[in-house]
PDB file of C-alpha atoms in Angstrom:
ATOM      1  CA  PRO A 111      12.713  -6.183  -2.162  1.00  0.00           C
ATOM      2  CA  ALA A 112       9.778  -7.643  -3.955  1.00  0.00           C
ATOM      3  CA  CYS A 113      12.050  -9.235  -6.511  1.00  0.00           C
ATOM      4  CA  VAL A 114      14.224 -10.668  -4.000  1.00  0.00           C
ATOM      5  CA  LEU A 115      11.362 -12.261  -2.198  1.00  0.00           C
ATOM      6  CA  GLY A 116       9.788 -13.281  -5.448  1.00  0.00           C
ATOM      7  CA  ARG A 117      12.950 -15.028  -6.557  1.00  0.00           C
ATOM      8  CA  GLY A 118      13.188 -16.936  -3.304  1.00  0.00           C
ATOM      9  CA  LEU A 119       9.503 -18.062  -3.699  1.00  0.00           C
ATOM     10  CA  LYS A 120      10.196 -19.078  -7.253  1.00  0.00           C
ATOM     11  CA  ASP A 121      13.293 -20.937  -6.229  1.00  0.00           C
ATOM     12  CA  ALA A 122      11.048 -22.686  -3.681  1.00  0.00           C
ATOM     13  CA  GLY A 123       8.813 -23.998  -6.516  1.00  0.00           C
ATOM     14  CA  TYR A 124       5.977 -21.226  -6.609  1.00  0.00           C
ATOM     15  CA  GLN A 125       4.869 -19.367  -9.626  1.00  0.00           C
ATOM     16  CA  VAL A 126       5.469 -15.599  -9.102  1.00  0.00           C
ATOM     17  CA  CYS A 127       4.328 -12.520 -10.976  1.00  0.00           C
ATOM     18  CA  ILE A 128       5.356  -9.086  -9.853  1.00  0.00           C
ATOM     19  CA  ALA A 129       2.776  -6.435 -10.577  1.00  0.00           C
ATOM     20  CA  THR A 130       4.534  -3.089 -10.597  1.00  0.00           C
ATOM     21  CA  HIS A 131       5.252  -0.060 -12.805  1.00  0.00           C
ATOM     22  CA  ASP A 132       6.750  -0.220 -16.243  1.00  0.00           C
ATOM     23  CA  ARG A 133       9.889   1.420 -14.987  1.00  0.00           C
ATOM     24  CA  PHE A 134      10.665  -1.931 -13.302  1.00  0.00           C
ATOM     25  CA  ARG A 135       9.754  -4.282 -16.164  1.00  0.00           C
ATOM     26  CA  SER A 136      13.379  -5.219 -17.047  1.00  0.00           C
ATOM     27  CA  PHE A 137      14.428  -5.565 -13.453  1.00  0.00           C
ATOM     28  CA  VAL A 138      11.705  -8.077 -12.833  1.00  0.00           C
ATOM     29  CA  PHE A 139      12.376  -9.949 -16.097  1.00  0.00           C
ATOM     30  CA  ASP A 140      16.107  -9.926 -15.184  1.00  0.00           C
ATOM     31  CA  SER A 141      15.237 -11.374 -11.773  1.00  0.00           C
ATOM     32  CA  GLY A 142      13.639 -14.373 -13.762  1.00  0.00           C
ATOM     33  CA  LEU A 143       9.961 -13.509 -12.720  1.00  0.00           C
ATOM     34  CA  GLU A 144       6.812 -12.735 -14.556  1.00  0.00           C
ATOM     35  CA  PHE A 145       5.735  -9.062 -14.918  1.00  0.00           C
ATOM     36  CA  ALA A 146       2.334  -7.393 -14.788  1.00  0.00           C
ATOM     37  CA  GLN A 147       2.054  -3.785 -15.461  1.00  0.00           C
ATOM     38  CA  ILE A 148       0.403  -1.352 -13.004  1.00  0.00           C
ATOM     39  CA  ALA A 149      -0.375   2.263 -14.214  1.00  0.00           C
ATOM     40  CA  GLY A 150       1.714   5.158 -12.699  1.00  0.00           C
ATOM     41  CA  ASP A 151       5.254   5.592 -11.589  1.00  0.00           C
ATOM     42  CA  TYR A 152       5.864   6.116  -7.837  1.00  0.00           C
ATOM     43  CA  LYS A 153       9.524   6.714  -8.260  1.00  0.00           C
ATOM     44  CA  GLN A 154       8.724   9.816 -10.440  1.00  0.00           C
ATOM     45  CA  LEU A 155       5.988  10.871  -7.989  1.00  0.00           C
ATOM     46  CA  LEU A 156       8.317  10.479  -4.970  1.00  0.00           C
ATOM     47  CA  ASN A 157      11.062  12.397  -6.701  1.00  0.00           C
ATOM     48  CA  SER A 158       8.654  15.288  -7.498  1.00  0.00           C
ATOM     49  CA  GLU A 159       8.370  18.339  -5.360  1.00  0.00           C
ATOM     50  CA  ALA A 160       5.229  17.201  -3.865  1.00  0.00           C
ATOM     51  CA  GLY A 161       6.617  13.600  -3.254  1.00  0.00           C
ATOM     52  CA  LEU A 162       9.729  14.867  -1.536  1.00  0.00           C
ATOM     53  CA  ASP A 163       7.507  17.257   0.686  1.00  0.00           C
ATOM     54  CA  THR A 164       5.456  14.212   1.564  1.00  0.00           C
ATOM     55  CA  LEU A 165       8.523  12.107   2.421  1.00  0.00           C
ATOM     56  CA  GLU A 166       9.688  15.115   4.530  1.00  0.00           C
ATOM     57  CA  GLY A 167       6.383  15.399   6.273  1.00  0.00           C
ATOM     58  CA  LYS A 168       5.553  18.752   4.671  1.00  0.00           C
ATOM     59  CA  GLY A 169       2.956  17.581   2.232  1.00  0.00           C
ATOM     60  CA  GLY A 170      -0.349  15.770   2.172  1.00  0.00           C
ATOM     61  CA  PHE A 171      -0.911  11.961   2.116  1.00  0.00           C
ATOM     62  CA  ARG A 172      -2.296  11.953  -1.423  1.00  0.00           C
ATOM     63  CA  LEU A 173       0.257  11.592  -4.333  1.00  0.00           C
ATOM     64  CA  ILE A 174      -1.955  10.213  -6.969  1.00  0.00           C
ATOM     65  CA  SER A 175      -5.290  11.103  -8.498  1.00  0.00           C
ATOM     66  CA  ASP A 176      -8.558   9.080  -8.067  1.00  0.00           C
ATOM     67  CA  ASP A 177      -8.425   8.198 -11.682  1.00  0.00           C
ATOM     68  CA  LEU A 178      -4.973   6.741 -11.362  1.00  0.00           C
ATOM     69  CA  LEU A 179      -5.888   4.943  -8.150  1.00  0.00           C
ATOM     70  CA  CYS A 180      -8.859   3.446 -10.095  1.00  0.00           C
ATOM     71  CA  GLN A 181      -6.500   2.258 -12.994  1.00  0.00           C
ATOM     72  CA  GLN A 182      -4.190   0.774 -10.432  1.00  0.00           C
ATOM     73  CA  LEU A 183      -7.003  -1.090  -8.844  1.00  0.00           C
ATOM     74  CA  GLU A 184      -8.177  -2.476 -12.150  1.00  0.00           C
ATOM     75  CA  ASP A 185      -4.617  -3.334 -13.302  1.00  0.00           C
ATOM     76  CA  SER A 186      -4.060  -5.201  -9.959  1.00  0.00           C
ATOM     77  CA  LEU A 187      -7.191  -7.179 -10.036  1.00  0.00           C
ATOM     78  CA  SER A 188      -6.209  -8.172 -13.722  1.00  0.00           C
ATOM     79  CA  ALA A 189      -2.764  -9.201 -12.504  1.00  0.00           C
ATOM     80  CA  CYS A 190      -3.887 -11.217  -9.511  1.00  0.00           C
ATOM     81  CA  LYS A 191      -6.902 -13.158 -11.062  1.00  0.00           C
ATOM     82  CA  ASP A 192      -5.149 -16.627 -10.957  1.00  0.00           C
ATOM     83  CA  SER A 193      -3.172 -15.980  -7.759  1.00  0.00           C
ATOM     84  CA  ASP A 194      -3.259 -17.987  -4.588  1.00  0.00           C
ATOM     85  CA  LEU A 195      -1.599 -15.311  -2.468  1.00  0.00           C
ATOM     86  CA  ILE A 196      -1.186 -11.507  -2.804  1.00  0.00           C
ATOM     87  CA  ILE A 197       1.815  -9.756  -1.138  1.00  0.00           C
ATOM     88  CA  GLY A 198       1.277  -6.037  -0.952  1.00  0.00           C
ATOM     89  CA  PHE A 199       3.766  -3.437  -0.037  1.00  0.00           C
ATOM     90  CA  PRO A 200       2.811  -0.102   1.533  1.00  0.00           C
ATOM     91  CA  LEU A 201       1.817   1.573  -1.766  1.00  0.00           C
ATOM     92  CA  SER A 202      -0.286  -1.441  -2.844  1.00  0.00           C
ATOM     93  CA  PHE A 203      -2.041  -2.338   0.366  1.00  0.00           C
ATOM     94  CA  PHE A 204      -5.148  -2.084  -1.583  1.00  0.00           C
ATOM     95  CA  GLY A 205      -4.410  -5.620  -2.617  1.00  0.00           C
ATOM     96  CA  TYR A 206      -6.155  -6.571   0.556  1.00  0.00           C
ATOM     97  CA  HIS A 207      -9.562  -5.751  -1.064  1.00  0.00           C
ATOM     98  CA  ILE A 208      -8.635  -7.690  -4.221  1.00  0.00           C
ATOM     99  CA  ALA A 209      -7.587 -10.803  -2.159  1.00  0.00           C
ATOM    100  CA  GLU A 210     -10.929 -10.510  -0.312  1.00  0.00           C
ATOM    101  CA  ALA A 211     -12.887 -10.473  -3.496  1.00  0.00           C
ATOM    102  CA  LEU A 212     -10.878 -13.403  -4.949  1.00  0.00           C
ATOM    103  CA  ASN A 213     -11.186 -15.353  -1.474  1.00  0.00           C
ATOM    104  CA  ILE A 214      -7.308 -15.697  -1.358  1.00  0.00           C
ATOM    105  CA  ARG A 215      -4.815 -14.730   1.313  1.00  0.00           C
ATOM    106  CA  PHE A 216      -3.210 -11.184   1.563  1.00  0.00           C
ATOM    107  CA  LEU A 217       0.101 -10.551   3.351  1.00  0.00           C
ATOM    108  CA  GLY A 218       1.264  -7.066   3.942  1.00  0.00           C
ATOM    109  CA  MET A 219       4.888  -6.324   3.949  1.00  0.00           C
ATOM    110  CA  SER A 220       6.952  -3.146   4.497  1.00  0.00           C
ATOM    111  CA  TYR A 221      10.415  -1.925   4.184  1.00  0.00           C
ATOM    112  CA  PHE A 222       9.744   0.759   6.822  1.00  0.00           C
ATOM    113  CA  PRO A 223       8.030   0.576  10.217  1.00  0.00           C
ATOM    114  CA  LEU A 224       4.363   0.539  10.194  1.00  0.00           C
ATOM    115  CA  VAL A 225       3.520  -0.829  13.676  1.00  0.00           C
ATOM    116  CA  ALA A 226       3.015   1.927  16.241  1.00  0.00           C
ATOM    117  CA  THR A 227       5.946   2.533  18.811  1.00  0.00           C
ATOM    118  CA  GLN A 228       6.982   5.050  21.261  1.00  0.00           C
ATOM    119  CA  ASP A 229      10.472   4.930  19.952  1.00  0.00           C
ATOM    120  CA  PHE A 230       9.806   7.137  16.962  1.00  0.00           C
ATOM    121  CA  PRO A 231       6.901   8.714  15.120  1.00  0.00           C
ATOM    122  CA  PHE A 232       5.518   7.559  11.754  1.00  0.00           C
ATOM    123  CA  LEU A 233       7.826   8.722   9.006  1.00  0.00           C
ATOM    124  CA  GLN A 234       5.428  11.697   7.990  1.00  0.00           C
ATOM    125  CA  PHE A 235       5.761  13.244  11.553  1.00  0.00           C
ATOM    126  CA  GLY A 236       9.322  14.261  11.795  1.00  0.00           C
ATOM    127  CA  GLU A 237      12.032  13.443  14.214  1.00  0.00           C
ATOM    128  CA  SER A 238      11.653  11.458  17.446  1.00  0.00           C
ATOM    129  CA  LYS A 239      11.160  13.655  20.645  1.00  0.00           C
ATOM    130  CA  SER A 240      12.210  12.579  23.997  1.00  0.00           C
ATOM    131  CA  GLY A 241      10.418  12.137  27.313  1.00  0.00           C
ATOM    132  CA  PHE A 242       6.729  12.775  27.423  1.00  0.00           C
ATOM    133  CA  PHE A 243       6.391  13.359  23.715  1.00  0.00           C
ATOM    134  CA  ASN A 244       7.543   9.804  23.008  1.00  0.00           C
ATOM    135  CA  ARG A 245       4.101   8.815  24.289  1.00  0.00           C
ATOM    136  CA  LEU A 246       2.451  10.684  21.484  1.00  0.00           C
ATOM    137  CA  ASN A 247       4.433   8.740  18.921  1.00  0.00           C
ATOM    138  CA  PRO A 248       1.910   5.783  18.624  1.00  0.00           C
ATOM    139  CA  LEU A 249      -0.773   8.288  17.797  1.00  0.00           C
ATOM    140  CA  SER A 250       1.249   9.509  14.790  1.00  0.00           C
ATOM    141  CA  TYR A 251       0.730   5.954  13.339  1.00  0.00           C
ATOM    142  CA  LYS A 252      -3.042   5.999  13.860  1.00  0.00           C
ATOM    143  CA  LEU A 253      -3.283   9.548  12.393  1.00  0.00           C
ATOM    144  CA  ALA A 254      -1.393   8.428   9.391  1.00  0.00           C
ATOM    145  CA  GLU A 255      -3.540   5.270   8.904  1.00  0.00           C
ATOM    146  CA  PHE A 256      -6.551   7.494   9.225  1.00  0.00           C
ATOM    147  CA  LEU A 257      -5.572  10.167   6.890  1.00  0.00           C
ATOM    148  CA  LEU A 258      -4.317   7.581   4.308  1.00  0.00           C
ATOM    149  CA  TRP A 259      -7.499   5.639   4.360  1.00  0.00           C
ATOM    150  CA  ASN A 260      -9.834   8.654   4.100  1.00  0.00           C
ATOM    151  CA  GLY A 261      -7.901  10.005   1.174  1.00  0.00           C
ATOM    152  CA  ASP A 262      -8.675   6.666  -0.682  1.00  0.00           C
ATOM    153  CA  ARG A 263     -11.827   5.559   1.106  1.00  0.00           C
ATOM    154  CA  GLN A 264     -14.271   6.692  -1.577  1.00  0.00           C
ATOM    155  CA  VAL A 265     -12.455   5.076  -4.407  1.00  0.00           C
ATOM    156  CA  ILE A 266     -11.656   1.923  -2.485  1.00  0.00           C
ATOM    157  CA  ASN A 267     -15.261   1.639  -1.325  1.00  0.00           C
ATOM    158  CA  SER A 268     -16.732   2.081  -4.961  1.00  0.00           C
ATOM    159  CA  PHE A 269     -14.255  -0.595  -6.209  1.00  0.00           C
ATOM    160  CA  ARG A 270     -15.258  -2.931  -3.438  1.00  0.00           C
ATOM    161  CA  GLN A 271     -18.942  -2.401  -4.339  1.00  0.00           C
ATOM    162  CA  LYS A 272     -18.034  -3.392  -7.962  1.00  0.00           C
ATOM    163  CA  LEU A 273     -16.504  -6.336  -6.699  1.00  0.00           C
ATOM    164  CA  GLY A 274     -19.675  -7.243  -4.674  1.00  0.00           C
ATOM    165  CA  LEU A 275     -17.943  -6.556  -1.408  1.00  0.00           C
ATOM    166  CA  SER A 276     -19.399  -4.385   1.415  1.00  0.00           C
ATOM    167  CA  LYS A 277     -18.063  -0.983   2.135  1.00  0.00           C
ATOM    168  CA  MET A 278     -15.300  -0.412   4.659  1.00  0.00           C
ATOM    169  CA  PRO A 279     -15.995   1.604   7.815  1.00  0.00           C
ATOM    170  CA  TYR A 280     -15.274   5.305   7.914  1.00  0.00           C
ATOM    171  CA  ARG A 281     -12.226   4.440  10.282  1.00  0.00           C
ATOM    172  CA  GLY A 282     -10.780   1.894   7.986  1.00  0.00           C
ATOM    173  CA  VAL A 283     -10.003  -1.849   7.711  1.00  0.00           C
ATOM    174  CA  ALA A 284      -8.937  -2.220  11.259  1.00  0.00           C
ATOM    175  CA  TYR A 285     -12.437  -1.418  12.373  1.00  0.00           C
ATOM    176  CA  ARG A 286     -14.315  -4.021  10.310  1.00  0.00           C
ATOM    177  CA  ARG A 287     -16.933  -5.792  12.205  1.00  0.00           C
ATOM    178  CA  ASP A 288     -16.915  -8.873  10.132  1.00  0.00           C
TER     179      ASP A 288
END
């Protein structure tokens, strides 16, 4: 999806660089776009036993180590230095912090629902229930947001401090006061 969007932006006259894992290098180049490498390989992680468990709601919310996240943050910062806009997908929403440090805009996009709804729970929390339990579905999104944030909070806040930014609150970005 990022390459299709990137191709459309390039065709509209924008310079586009896709920062992603080396696995996608040739795909990005074949799309006629610039490529910047980010450490790790989420396809491999998501196809692992732990990744499949996570996708099925059986595992934890952390698939990568703090060290790998730190490297991804550094790689992303390097890739975005001369950008006017960062578009982040769910596994790279940390781009928000980089955009703040660079004083540019950030746009979060997703290929699965991230906005709380009563119609179904967040993907981690199994199948939709009917009746009274539908009222609990929005809570699954808040819980997922909280768990994901708190899994990465210390690393992200350390990175933010390195960039000269203030720490994010315990509850996450949505609870900032500034």
